[in-house]
């Protein structure tokens, strides 16, 4: 380094010390970390149960993406609650639940869900809910358009995506086209909101001439919803920043949908319309990656999928039927029967590559109790050769041949197991094999519906 450069560096350092009152500035610590729970398959893995376990100690429970296309069932003290838009952590009376900017909100659905669960015993939920002012709105006509698009796909291509018809895709399309409307717009100048709402209706009517919308009636209802919503609305970015950098807090993020349904990384086009992998936490709440702590992936002990799309380990036989029946595999949101198959470790490893799981929750192990033998998909082959990646192209994914490892079943009821040693040795071997293959420790094993049925391993 030349003398001139040294003099410049010295001058800069002196100016810096001078400007900070003679004290060298210490970089702020990162603040509190958020714990994230994400689906590691095609959804319906039992995320709600894991969230419910962690939410009992959480100060803030957040949703960051998706809408009421998600479905979480939580059983507490014998009562079964269904959540679609509300974070399932809303059950925790000591915590605050936050719906982040990345979520799309159907207001009639939100209040209907809250009121329905209130009748089951969920008290004071409106006082515990915060909604980001930047979240986009789903309107009734978005839901109608969702159905029209599915009908159109069926007519043109002979197949549809199998959406929940909750208007999620069209709402995210409005957002990406920059014609969507947000919570802050609804709570602002209502005359301006009304004009933009009518323009949005015309936009969709020009594409779908059969679409009929009573705009004035809708606006009247929205005006009423706005007043009920107003006390809950905050600047989500500022709220999260304060939560991260204030006193120590336990912050939990509840992912909706799952890795294989992610708009970028899922089995496109048979996916959802948002990022349901770990990146969606940062963009859907407005928080930096530095504040992401543990990332827990949730997987069933087998695999299920709702709707159409590639499913390499699917069992269209007696095994598939048994898993469907024993596992009560029916969608919480759609009521559709889920397709069932063996556990696929290729997709779990792929989900781990994207999300960096720190641990896994393996749910519904008890469903496998009656099987003589259990298979696990460990690799995909194309033309007889193993492929090292998860194919992006759906035609290729349909052609893969799955390589399986076969295990003897334990043929023992595990539903009463409450600790690791209560599990039969063959079930323990099955769990250890999964851990070793994906390189992520299994922290919980689920053997039933309720909270008590989650065996914590460490």
GROMACS .gro file of C-alpha atoms in nm:
model
  458
    1UNK     CA    1   0.000   0.000   0.000
    2UNK     CA    2   0.139   0.345  -0.092
    3UNK     CA    3   0.197   0.615   0.172
    4UNK     CA    4  -0.083   0.820   0.012
    5UNK     CA    5  -0.330   0.531   0.051
    6UNK     CA    6  -0.223   0.485   0.416
    7UNK     CA    7  -0.279   0.857   0.484
    8UNK     CA    8  -0.626   0.839   0.324
    9UNK     CA    9  -0.724   0.534   0.532
   10UNK     CA   10  -0.598   0.700   0.850
   11UNK     CA   11  -0.792   1.018   0.769
   12UNK     CA   12  -1.113   0.817   0.706
   13UNK     CA   13  -1.075   0.631   1.037
   14UNK     CA   14  -1.016   0.956   1.229
   15UNK     CA   15  -1.321   1.118   1.067
   16UNK     CA   16  -1.529   0.808   1.156
   17UNK     CA   17  -1.415   0.816   1.519
   18UNK     CA   18  -1.474   1.192   1.533
   19UNK     CA   19  -1.824   1.160   1.387
   20UNK     CA   20  -1.918   0.898   1.647
   21UNK     CA   21  -1.803   1.104   1.942
   22UNK     CA   22  -1.467   0.929   1.972
   23UNK     CA   23  -1.633   0.585   2.003
   24UNK     CA   24  -1.603   0.321   1.735
   25UNK     CA   25  -1.951   0.216   1.628
   26UNK     CA   26  -2.041  -0.142   1.715
   27UNK     CA   27  -2.259  -0.315   1.461
   28UNK     CA   28  -2.604  -0.391   1.605
   29UNK     CA   29  -2.674  -0.754   1.681
   30UNK     CA   30  -2.914  -0.929   1.446
   31UNK     CA   31  -3.201  -0.919   1.693
   32UNK     CA   32  -3.450  -1.197   1.761
   33UNK     CA   33  -3.466  -1.497   1.531
   34UNK     CA   34  -3.783  -1.635   1.378
   35UNK     CA   35  -3.859  -2.008   1.381
   36UNK     CA   36  -4.012  -2.128   1.055
   37UNK     CA   37  -4.238  -2.430   0.995
   38UNK     CA   38  -4.267  -2.536   0.630
   39UNK     CA   39  -4.427  -2.820   0.437
   40UNK     CA   40  -4.167  -3.049   0.280
   41UNK     CA   41  -4.397  -3.237   0.039
   42UNK     CA   42  -4.719  -3.140  -0.145
   43UNK     CA   43  -4.899  -2.997   0.156
   44UNK     CA   44  -5.125  -3.157   0.418
   45UNK     CA   45  -4.824  -3.282   0.617
   46UNK     CA   46  -4.955  -3.179   0.959
   47UNK     CA   47  -4.784  -2.838   0.983
   48UNK     CA   48  -5.069  -2.711   1.201
   49UNK     CA   49  -4.985  -2.967   1.468
   50UNK     CA   50  -4.618  -2.864   1.479
   51UNK     CA   51  -4.711  -2.496   1.481
   52UNK     CA   52  -4.960  -2.562   1.760
   53UNK     CA   53  -4.685  -2.726   1.970
   54UNK     CA   54  -4.447  -2.433   1.919
   55UNK     CA   55  -4.718  -2.166   1.937
   56UNK     CA   56  -4.793  -2.241   2.301
   57UNK     CA   57  -4.466  -2.062   2.387
   58UNK     CA   58  -4.459  -1.809   2.101
   59UNK     CA   59  -4.515  -1.437   2.144
   60UNK     CA   60  -4.594  -1.377   1.774
   61UNK     CA   61  -4.724  -1.628   1.518
   62UNK     CA   62  -4.714  -1.522   1.152
   63UNK     CA   63  -4.852  -1.625   0.815
   64UNK     CA   64  -4.638  -1.499   0.525
   65UNK     CA   65  -4.792  -1.631   0.200
   66UNK     CA   66  -5.092  -1.802   0.043
   67UNK     CA   67  -5.449  -1.737   0.140
   68UNK     CA   68  -5.750  -1.941   0.247
   69UNK     CA   69  -5.635  -2.215   0.008
   70UNK     CA   70  -5.439  -2.348   0.306
   71UNK     CA   71  -5.601  -2.578   0.557
   72UNK     CA   72  -5.476  -2.661   0.905
   73UNK     CA   73  -5.667  -2.871   1.155
   74UNK     CA   74  -5.570  -2.840   1.519
   75UNK     CA   75  -5.717  -3.048   1.804
   76UNK     CA   76  -5.703  -2.891   2.150
   77UNK     CA   77  -5.878  -3.042   2.456
   78UNK     CA   78  -6.093  -3.258   2.229
   79UNK     CA   79  -6.207  -2.962   2.015
   80UNK     CA   80  -6.117  -2.959   1.647
   81UNK     CA   81  -6.046  -2.617   1.493
   82UNK     CA   82  -6.008  -2.557   1.119
   83UNK     CA   83  -5.790  -2.271   0.999
   84UNK     CA   84  -5.747  -2.143   0.646
   85UNK     CA   85  -5.641  -1.777   0.670
   86UNK     CA   86  -5.588  -1.728   1.041
   87UNK     CA   87  -5.252  -1.850   1.172
   88UNK     CA   88  -5.334  -2.170   1.365
   89UNK     CA   89  -5.136  -2.013   1.651
   90UNK     CA   90  -5.440  -1.786   1.713
   91UNK     CA   91  -5.541  -2.053   1.968
   92UNK     CA   92  -5.263  -1.922   2.194
   93UNK     CA   93  -5.439  -1.655   2.400
   94UNK     CA   94  -5.106  -1.505   2.513
   95UNK     CA   95  -4.965  -1.457   2.162
   96UNK     CA   96  -5.026  -1.215   1.875
   97UNK     CA   97  -5.109  -1.359   1.533
   98UNK     CA   98  -4.993  -1.166   1.226
   99UNK     CA   99  -5.107  -1.195   0.865
  100UNK     CA  100  -4.814  -1.063   0.661
  101UNK     CA  101  -4.797  -0.865   0.337
  102UNK     CA  102  -4.733  -1.178   0.131
  103UNK     CA  103  -5.074  -1.324   0.217
  104UNK     CA  104  -5.379  -1.258  -0.003
  105UNK     CA  105  -5.687  -1.199   0.210
  106UNK     CA  106  -6.050  -1.278   0.130
  107UNK     CA  107  -6.225  -1.069   0.395
  108UNK     CA  108  -6.561  -1.256   0.396
  109UNK     CA  109  -6.362  -1.579   0.439
  110UNK     CA  110  -6.148  -1.435   0.719
  111UNK     CA  111  -6.441  -1.321   0.931
  112UNK     CA  112  -6.650  -1.630   0.857
  113UNK     CA  113  -6.357  -1.848   0.970
  114UNK     CA  114  -6.307  -1.646   1.287
  115UNK     CA  115  -6.676  -1.651   1.376
  116UNK     CA  116  -6.708  -2.025   1.307
  117UNK     CA  117  -6.412  -2.109   1.532
  118UNK     CA  118  -6.541  -1.866   1.796
  119UNK     CA  119  -6.857  -2.079   1.821
  120UNK     CA  120  -6.629  -2.376   1.896
  121UNK     CA  121  -6.459  -2.183   2.178
  122UNK     CA  122  -6.197  -1.956   2.015
  123UNK     CA  123  -6.248  -1.641   2.223
  124UNK     CA  124  -6.107  -1.290   2.165
  125UNK     CA  125  -5.934  -1.376   1.834
  126UNK     CA  126  -5.997  -1.029   1.683
  127UNK     CA  127  -5.797  -0.864   1.964
  128UNK     CA  128  -5.503  -1.099   1.900
  129UNK     CA  129  -5.487  -1.053   1.523
  130UNK     CA  130  -5.270  -0.804   1.332
  131UNK     CA  131  -5.303  -0.763   0.955
  132UNK     CA  132  -5.034  -0.601   0.738
  133UNK     CA  133  -5.155  -0.292   0.553
  134UNK     CA  134  -4.959  -0.412   0.247
  135UNK     CA  135  -5.146  -0.743   0.209
  136UNK     CA  136  -5.346  -0.778  -0.114
  137UNK     CA  137  -5.717  -0.850  -0.118
  138UNK     CA  138  -5.901  -1.141  -0.277
  139UNK     CA  139  -6.246  -1.043  -0.402
  140UNK     CA  140  -6.544  -1.268  -0.470
  141UNK     CA  141  -6.497  -1.219  -0.844
  142UNK     CA  142  -6.138  -1.349  -0.815
  143UNK     CA  143  -6.294  -1.674  -0.691
  144UNK     CA  144  -6.540  -1.685  -0.982
  145UNK     CA  145  -6.253  -1.618  -1.227
  146UNK     CA  146  -6.055  -1.901  -1.064
  147UNK     CA  147  -6.340  -2.139  -1.151
  148UNK     CA  148  -6.374  -1.998  -1.505
  149UNK     CA  149  -6.000  -2.044  -1.566
  150UNK     CA  150  -6.019  -2.406  -1.451
  151UNK     CA  151  -6.314  -2.471  -1.688
  152UNK     CA  152  -6.120  -2.306  -1.971
  153UNK     CA  153  -5.810  -2.521  -1.905
  154UNK     CA  154  -6.024  -2.834  -1.900
  155UNK     CA  155  -6.180  -2.740  -2.236
  156UNK     CA  156  -5.852  -2.640  -2.404
  157UNK     CA  157  -5.605  -2.893  -2.262
  158UNK     CA  158  -5.828  -3.169  -2.131
  159UNK     CA  159  -5.694  -3.111  -1.780
  160UNK     CA  160  -5.705  -2.845  -1.512
  161UNK     CA  161  -5.462  -2.752  -1.234
  162UNK     CA  162  -5.696  -2.858  -0.956
  163UNK     CA  163  -5.695  -2.525  -0.773
  164UNK     CA  164  -5.905  -2.475  -0.460
  165UNK     CA  165  -6.109  -2.211  -0.652
  166UNK     CA  166  -6.051  -1.969  -0.366
  167UNK     CA  167  -5.932  -1.694  -0.602
  168UNK     CA  168  -5.571  -1.714  -0.490
  169UNK     CA  169  -5.410  -1.738  -0.837
  170UNK     CA  170  -5.616  -1.453  -0.987
  171UNK     CA  171  -5.544  -1.232  -0.681
  172UNK     CA  172  -5.167  -1.289  -0.715
  173UNK     CA  173  -5.206  -1.224  -1.091
  174UNK     CA  174  -5.370  -0.888  -1.011
  175UNK     CA  175  -5.082  -0.814  -0.773
  176UNK     CA  176  -4.816  -0.901  -1.033
  177UNK     CA  177  -5.004  -0.700  -1.301
  178UNK     CA  178  -5.000  -0.403  -1.060
  179UNK     CA  179  -5.377  -0.362  -1.069
  180UNK     CA  180  -5.446  -0.534  -0.736
  181UNK     CA  181  -5.589  -0.363  -0.429
  182UNK     CA  182  -5.440  -0.382  -0.081
  183UNK     CA  183  -5.563  -0.347   0.275
  184UNK     CA  184  -5.418   0.008   0.290
  185UNK     CA  185  -5.623   0.102  -0.019
  186UNK     CA  186  -5.944  -0.026   0.140
  187UNK     CA  187  -5.878   0.176   0.456
  188UNK     CA  188  -5.779   0.490   0.262
  189UNK     CA  189  -5.999   0.709   0.041
  190UNK     CA  190  -6.302   0.487  -0.024
  191UNK     CA  191  -6.406   0.682  -0.332
  192UNK     CA  192  -6.064   0.616  -0.491
  193UNK     CA  193  -6.084   0.251  -0.380
  194UNK     CA  194  -6.430   0.218  -0.541
  195UNK     CA  195  -6.303   0.352  -0.874
  196UNK     CA  196  -6.007   0.115  -0.875
  197UNK     CA  197  -6.230  -0.177  -0.771
  198UNK     CA  198  -6.464  -0.110  -1.064
  199UNK     CA  199  -6.167  -0.084  -1.301
  200UNK     CA  200  -6.044  -0.422  -1.177
  201UNK     CA  201  -6.390  -0.572  -1.236
  202UNK     CA  202  -6.392  -0.431  -1.594
  203UNK     CA  203  -6.044  -0.575  -1.652
  204UNK     CA  204  -6.170  -0.926  -1.572
  205UNK     CA  205  -6.502  -0.879  -1.752
  206UNK     CA  206  -6.313  -0.788  -2.070
  207UNK     CA  207  -6.136  -1.126  -2.045
  208UNK     CA  208  -6.440  -1.323  -1.924
  209UNK     CA  209  -6.758  -1.172  -2.077
  210UNK     CA  210  -6.978  -1.416  -1.881
  211UNK     CA  211  -6.852  -1.271  -1.550
  212UNK     CA  212  -7.126  -1.077  -1.370
  213UNK     CA  213  -7.040  -0.865  -1.067
  214UNK     CA  214  -7.272  -0.638  -0.868
  215UNK     CA  215  -6.994  -0.387  -0.795
  216UNK     CA  216  -7.207  -0.156  -0.580
  217UNK     CA  217  -7.329  -0.443  -0.361
  218UNK     CA  218  -6.971  -0.573  -0.323
  219UNK     CA  219  -6.843  -0.228  -0.231
  220UNK     CA  220  -7.114  -0.187   0.032
  221UNK     CA  221  -7.004  -0.514   0.195
  222UNK     CA  222  -6.637  -0.420   0.167
  223UNK     CA  223  -6.704  -0.088   0.341
  224UNK     CA  224  -6.854  -0.279   0.637
  225UNK     CA  225  -6.560  -0.523   0.644
  226UNK     CA  226  -6.317  -0.228   0.637
  227UNK     CA  227  -6.449  -0.096   0.968
  228UNK     CA  228  -6.430  -0.436   1.132
  229UNK     CA  229  -6.077  -0.481   0.997
  230UNK     CA  230  -5.945  -0.133   1.079
  231UNK     CA  231  -5.847  -0.194   1.446
  232UNK     CA  232  -5.632  -0.492   1.341
  233UNK     CA  233  -5.428  -0.320   1.069
  234UNK     CA  234  -5.065  -0.215   1.121
  235UNK     CA  235  -4.761  -0.134   0.910
  236UNK     CA  236  -4.632  -0.492   0.900
  237UNK     CA  237  -4.270  -0.405   0.821
  238UNK     CA  238  -4.240  -0.163   1.113
  239UNK     CA  239  -4.423  -0.403   1.346
  240UNK     CA  240  -4.187  -0.691   1.259
  241UNK     CA  241  -3.878  -0.469   1.287
  242UNK     CA  242  -3.980  -0.360   1.636
  243UNK     CA  243  -4.054  -0.722   1.732
  244UNK     CA  244  -3.715  -0.840   1.603
  245UNK     CA  245  -3.513  -0.561   1.764
  246UNK     CA  246  -3.701  -0.511   2.089
  247UNK     CA  247  -3.690  -0.732   2.402
  248UNK     CA  248  -3.637  -1.108   2.349
  249UNK     CA  249  -3.939  -1.263   2.179
  250UNK     CA  250  -4.027  -1.602   2.039
  251UNK     CA  251  -4.151  -1.547   1.684
  252UNK     CA  252  -4.299  -1.831   1.482
  253UNK     CA  253  -4.375  -1.837   1.108
  254UNK     CA  254  -4.633  -2.082   0.984
  255UNK     CA  255  -4.585  -2.177   0.620
  256UNK     CA  256  -4.887  -2.266   0.409
  257UNK     CA  257  -4.888  -2.517   0.122
  258UNK     CA  258  -4.544  -2.679   0.073
  259UNK     CA  259  -4.211  -2.696  -0.114
  260UNK     CA  260  -4.344  -2.904  -0.406
  261UNK     CA  261  -4.627  -2.653  -0.453
  262UNK     CA  262  -4.393  -2.350  -0.463
  263UNK     CA  263  -4.451  -2.129  -0.771
  264UNK     CA  264  -4.077  -2.146  -0.857
  265UNK     CA  265  -3.962  -2.481  -0.720
  266UNK     CA  266  -4.276  -2.695  -0.724
  267UNK     CA  267  -4.413  -2.933  -0.988
  268UNK     CA  268  -4.507  -2.645  -1.218
  269UNK     CA  269  -4.772  -2.574  -1.343
  270UNK     CA  270  -4.946  -2.792  -1.081
  271UNK     CA  271  -4.846  -2.558  -0.800
  272UNK     CA  272  -4.981  -2.274  -0.591
  273UNK     CA  273  -4.927  -1.905  -0.675
  274UNK     CA  274  -4.680  -1.806  -0.404
  275UNK     CA  275  -4.336  -1.893  -0.265
  276UNK     CA  276  -4.402  -2.144   0.010
  277UNK     CA  277  -4.031  -2.209   0.063
  278UNK     CA  278  -3.810  -2.018   0.307
  279UNK     CA  279  -3.757  -1.715   0.076
  280UNK     CA  280  -4.129  -1.641   0.104
  281UNK     CA  281  -4.080  -1.575   0.476
  282UNK     CA  282  -3.850  -1.279   0.406
  283UNK     CA  283  -4.058  -1.130   0.124
  284UNK     CA  284  -4.393  -1.212   0.286
  285UNK     CA  285  -4.313  -1.042   0.618
  286UNK     CA  286  -4.047  -0.787   0.520
  287UNK     CA  287  -3.769  -0.936   0.734
  288UNK     CA  288  -3.399  -0.999   0.650
  289UNK     CA  289  -3.251  -1.349   0.603
  290UNK     CA  290  -3.026  -1.273   0.902
  291UNK     CA  291  -3.330  -1.310   1.129
  292UNK     CA  292  -3.424  -1.660   1.012
  293UNK     CA  293  -3.344  -1.910   1.288
  294UNK     CA  294  -3.458  -2.273   1.290
  295UNK     CA  295  -3.636  -2.397   0.977
  296UNK     CA  296  -3.845  -2.705   1.054
  297UNK     CA  297  -3.967  -2.915   0.762
  298UNK     CA  298  -4.282  -3.123   0.808
  299UNK     CA  299  -4.329  -3.452   0.626
  300UNK     CA  300  -4.568  -3.741   0.658
  301UNK     CA  301  -4.422  -4.090   0.703
  302UNK     CA  302  -4.565  -4.152   0.354
  303UNK     CA  303  -4.662  -3.913   0.071
  304UNK     CA  304  -4.992  -3.757  -0.035
  305UNK     CA  305  -5.098  -3.513  -0.302
  306UNK     CA  306  -5.429  -3.340  -0.382
  307UNK     CA  307  -5.529  -3.276  -0.744
  308UNK     CA  308  -5.339  -3.368  -1.056
  309UNK     CA  309  -4.968  -3.355  -1.139
  310UNK     CA  310  -4.674  -3.595  -1.128
  311UNK     CA  311  -4.643  -3.817  -0.822
  312UNK     CA  312  -4.363  -4.075  -0.871
  313UNK     CA  313  -4.425  -4.288  -0.558
  314UNK     CA  314  -4.808  -4.293  -0.591
  315UNK     CA  315  -4.967  -4.632  -0.521
  316UNK     CA  316  -5.277  -4.690  -0.733
  317UNK     CA  317  -5.347  -5.015  -0.553
  318UNK     CA  318  -5.455  -5.163  -0.218
  319UNK     CA  319  -5.161  -4.989  -0.039
  320UNK     CA  320  -5.271  -4.648  -0.169
  321UNK     CA  321  -5.630  -4.719  -0.064
  322UNK     CA  322  -5.522  -4.835   0.281
  323UNK     CA  323  -5.314  -4.518   0.337
  324UNK     CA  324  -5.607  -4.304   0.216
  325UNK     CA  325  -5.860  -4.479   0.444
  326UNK     CA  326  -5.644  -4.521   0.756
  327UNK     CA  327  -5.498  -4.172   0.722
  328UNK     CA  328  -5.841  -4.009   0.656
  329UNK     CA  329  -5.674  -3.843   0.360
  330UNK     CA  330  -5.932  -3.584   0.258
  331UNK     CA  331  -5.838  -3.219   0.198
  332UNK     CA  332  -5.936  -2.978   0.481
  333UNK     CA  333  -5.994  -2.698   0.227
  334UNK     CA  334  -6.129  -2.889  -0.073
  335UNK     CA  335  -6.288  -3.203   0.071
  336UNK     CA  336  -6.114  -3.395  -0.210
  337UNK     CA  337  -5.961  -3.737  -0.152
  338UNK     CA  338  -5.583  -3.721  -0.144
  339UNK     CA  339  -5.371  -3.944  -0.364
  340UNK     CA  340  -5.138  -4.161  -0.155
  341UNK     CA  341  -4.803  -4.333  -0.197
  342UNK     CA  342  -4.476  -4.434  -0.033
  343UNK     CA  343  -4.244  -4.181   0.129
  344UNK     CA  344  -4.028  -4.013  -0.139
  345UNK     CA  345  -3.686  -3.912  -0.007
  346UNK     CA  346  -3.593  -3.752  -0.341
  347UNK     CA  347  -3.849  -3.479  -0.285
  348UNK     CA  348  -3.750  -3.443   0.082
  349UNK     CA  349  -3.384  -3.394  -0.012
  350UNK     CA  350  -3.488  -3.145  -0.282
  351UNK     CA  351  -3.701  -2.952  -0.028
  352UNK     CA  352  -3.401  -2.949   0.208
  353UNK     CA  353  -3.173  -2.810  -0.067
  354UNK     CA  354  -3.405  -2.511  -0.104
  355UNK     CA  355  -3.504  -2.454   0.260
  356UNK     CA  356  -3.202  -2.567   0.462
  357UNK     CA  357  -3.405  -2.754   0.723
  358UNK     CA  358  -3.250  -2.762   1.069
  359UNK     CA  359  -3.483  -3.048   1.171
  360UNK     CA  360  -3.780  -3.251   1.046
  361UNK     CA  361  -4.116  -3.338   1.198
  362UNK     CA  362  -4.230  -3.678   1.071
  363UNK     CA  363  -4.606  -3.714   1.112
  364UNK     CA  364  -4.864  -3.996   1.088
  365UNK     CA  365  -4.618  -4.279   1.152
  366UNK     CA  366  -4.907  -4.473   1.312
  367UNK     CA  367  -5.083  -4.502   0.974
  368UNK     CA  368  -4.809  -4.748   0.869
  369UNK     CA  369  -4.864  -4.972   1.175
  370UNK     CA  370  -5.061  -5.243   0.991
  371UNK     CA  371  -4.835  -5.289   0.688
  372UNK     CA  372  -4.633  -5.608   0.634
  373UNK     CA  373  -4.370  -5.418   0.441
  374UNK     CA  374  -4.298  -5.051   0.386
  375UNK     CA  375  -4.116  -4.900   0.093
  376UNK     CA  376  -3.922  -4.574   0.071
  377UNK     CA  377  -3.830  -4.405  -0.257
  378UNK     CA  378  -3.456  -4.328  -0.245
  379UNK     CA  379  -3.367  -4.235  -0.605
  380UNK     CA  380  -3.511  -4.167  -0.951
  381UNK     CA  381  -3.389  -4.341  -1.264
  382UNK     CA  382  -3.425  -4.238  -1.627
  383UNK     CA  383  -3.345  -4.501  -1.891
  384UNK     CA  384  -3.202  -4.718  -1.614
  385UNK     CA  385  -2.959  -4.452  -1.486
  386UNK     CA  386  -2.991  -4.268  -1.154
  387UNK     CA  387  -3.044  -3.893  -1.190
  388UNK     CA  388  -2.888  -3.668  -0.925
  389UNK     CA  389  -3.157  -3.397  -0.931
  390UNK     CA  390  -3.532  -3.345  -0.909
  391UNK     CA  391  -3.656  -3.286  -1.268
  392UNK     CA  392  -3.809  -2.946  -1.350
  393UNK     CA  393  -3.988  -3.081  -1.657
  394UNK     CA  394  -4.315  -3.258  -1.576
  395UNK     CA  395  -4.295  -3.490  -1.878
  396UNK     CA  396  -3.957  -3.612  -1.748
  397UNK     CA  397  -4.093  -3.649  -1.392
  398UNK     CA  398  -4.379  -3.865  -1.525
  399UNK     CA  399  -4.122  -4.098  -1.685
  400UNK     CA  400  -3.892  -4.154  -1.387
  401UNK     CA  401  -3.863  -4.497  -1.235
  402UNK     CA  402  -3.839  -4.496  -0.854
  403UNK     CA  403  -3.573  -4.699  -0.676
  404UNK     CA  404  -3.704  -4.825  -0.341
  405UNK     CA  405  -3.562  -4.952  -0.013
  406UNK     CA  406  -3.795  -5.205   0.150
  407UNK     CA  407  -3.845  -5.238   0.527
  408UNK     CA  408  -4.033  -5.501   0.724
  409UNK     CA  409  -4.340  -5.351   0.894
  410UNK     CA  410  -4.351  -5.333   1.273
  411UNK     CA  411  -4.713  -5.458   1.291
  412UNK     CA  412  -4.759  -5.291   1.631
  413UNK     CA  413  -4.993  -5.010   1.739
  414UNK     CA  414  -4.774  -4.702   1.795
  415UNK     CA  415  -5.056  -4.458   1.876
  416UNK     CA  416  -4.991  -4.481   2.252
  417UNK     CA  417  -4.614  -4.416   2.217
  418UNK     CA  418  -4.507  -4.096   2.394
  419UNK     CA  419  -4.128  -4.131   2.384
  420UNK     CA  420  -3.864  -4.276   2.151
  421UNK     CA  421  -3.820  -4.597   2.354
  422UNK     CA  422  -4.195  -4.670   2.326
  423UNK     CA  423  -4.157  -4.717   1.950
  424UNK     CA  424  -4.089  -5.067   1.812
  425UNK     CA  425  -3.731  -5.127   1.692
  426UNK     CA  426  -3.844  -5.160   1.327
  427UNK     CA  427  -4.017  -4.821   1.346
  428UNK     CA  428  -3.700  -4.673   1.498
  429UNK     CA  429  -3.495  -4.819   1.210
  430UNK     CA  430  -3.734  -4.663   0.959
  431UNK     CA  431  -3.697  -4.321   1.123
  432UNK     CA  432  -3.316  -4.345   1.147
  433UNK     CA  433  -3.293  -4.446   0.780
  434UNK     CA  434  -3.488  -4.134   0.676
  435UNK     CA  435  -3.267  -3.910   0.893
  436UNK     CA  436  -2.946  -4.055   0.754
  437UNK     CA  437  -3.061  -4.044   0.394
  438UNK     CA  438  -3.164  -3.678   0.390
  439UNK     CA  439  -2.899  -3.565   0.637
  440UNK     CA  440  -3.141  -3.382   0.865
  441UNK     CA  441  -3.231  -3.487   1.223
  442UNK     CA  442  -3.592  -3.579   1.299
  443UNK     CA  443  -3.704  -3.375   1.599
  444UNK     CA  444  -4.064  -3.494   1.629
  445UNK     CA  445  -4.250  -3.811   1.537
  446UNK     CA  446  -4.630  -3.792   1.517
  447UNK     CA  447  -4.840  -4.098   1.607
  448UNK     CA  448  -5.189  -3.945   1.629
  449UNK     CA  449  -5.407  -3.637   1.598
  450UNK     CA  450  -5.362  -3.454   1.926
  451UNK     CA  451  -5.076  -3.250   2.074
  452UNK     CA  452  -4.979  -3.533   2.309
  453UNK     CA  453  -4.915  -3.764   2.012
  454UNK     CA  454  -4.603  -3.575   1.900
  455UNK     CA  455  -4.295  -3.755   2.037
  456UNK     CA  456  -4.013  -3.505   2.086
  457UNK     CA  457  -3.673  -3.660   2.017
  458UNK     CA  458  -3.441  -3.380   2.133
   0.00000   0.00000   0.00000
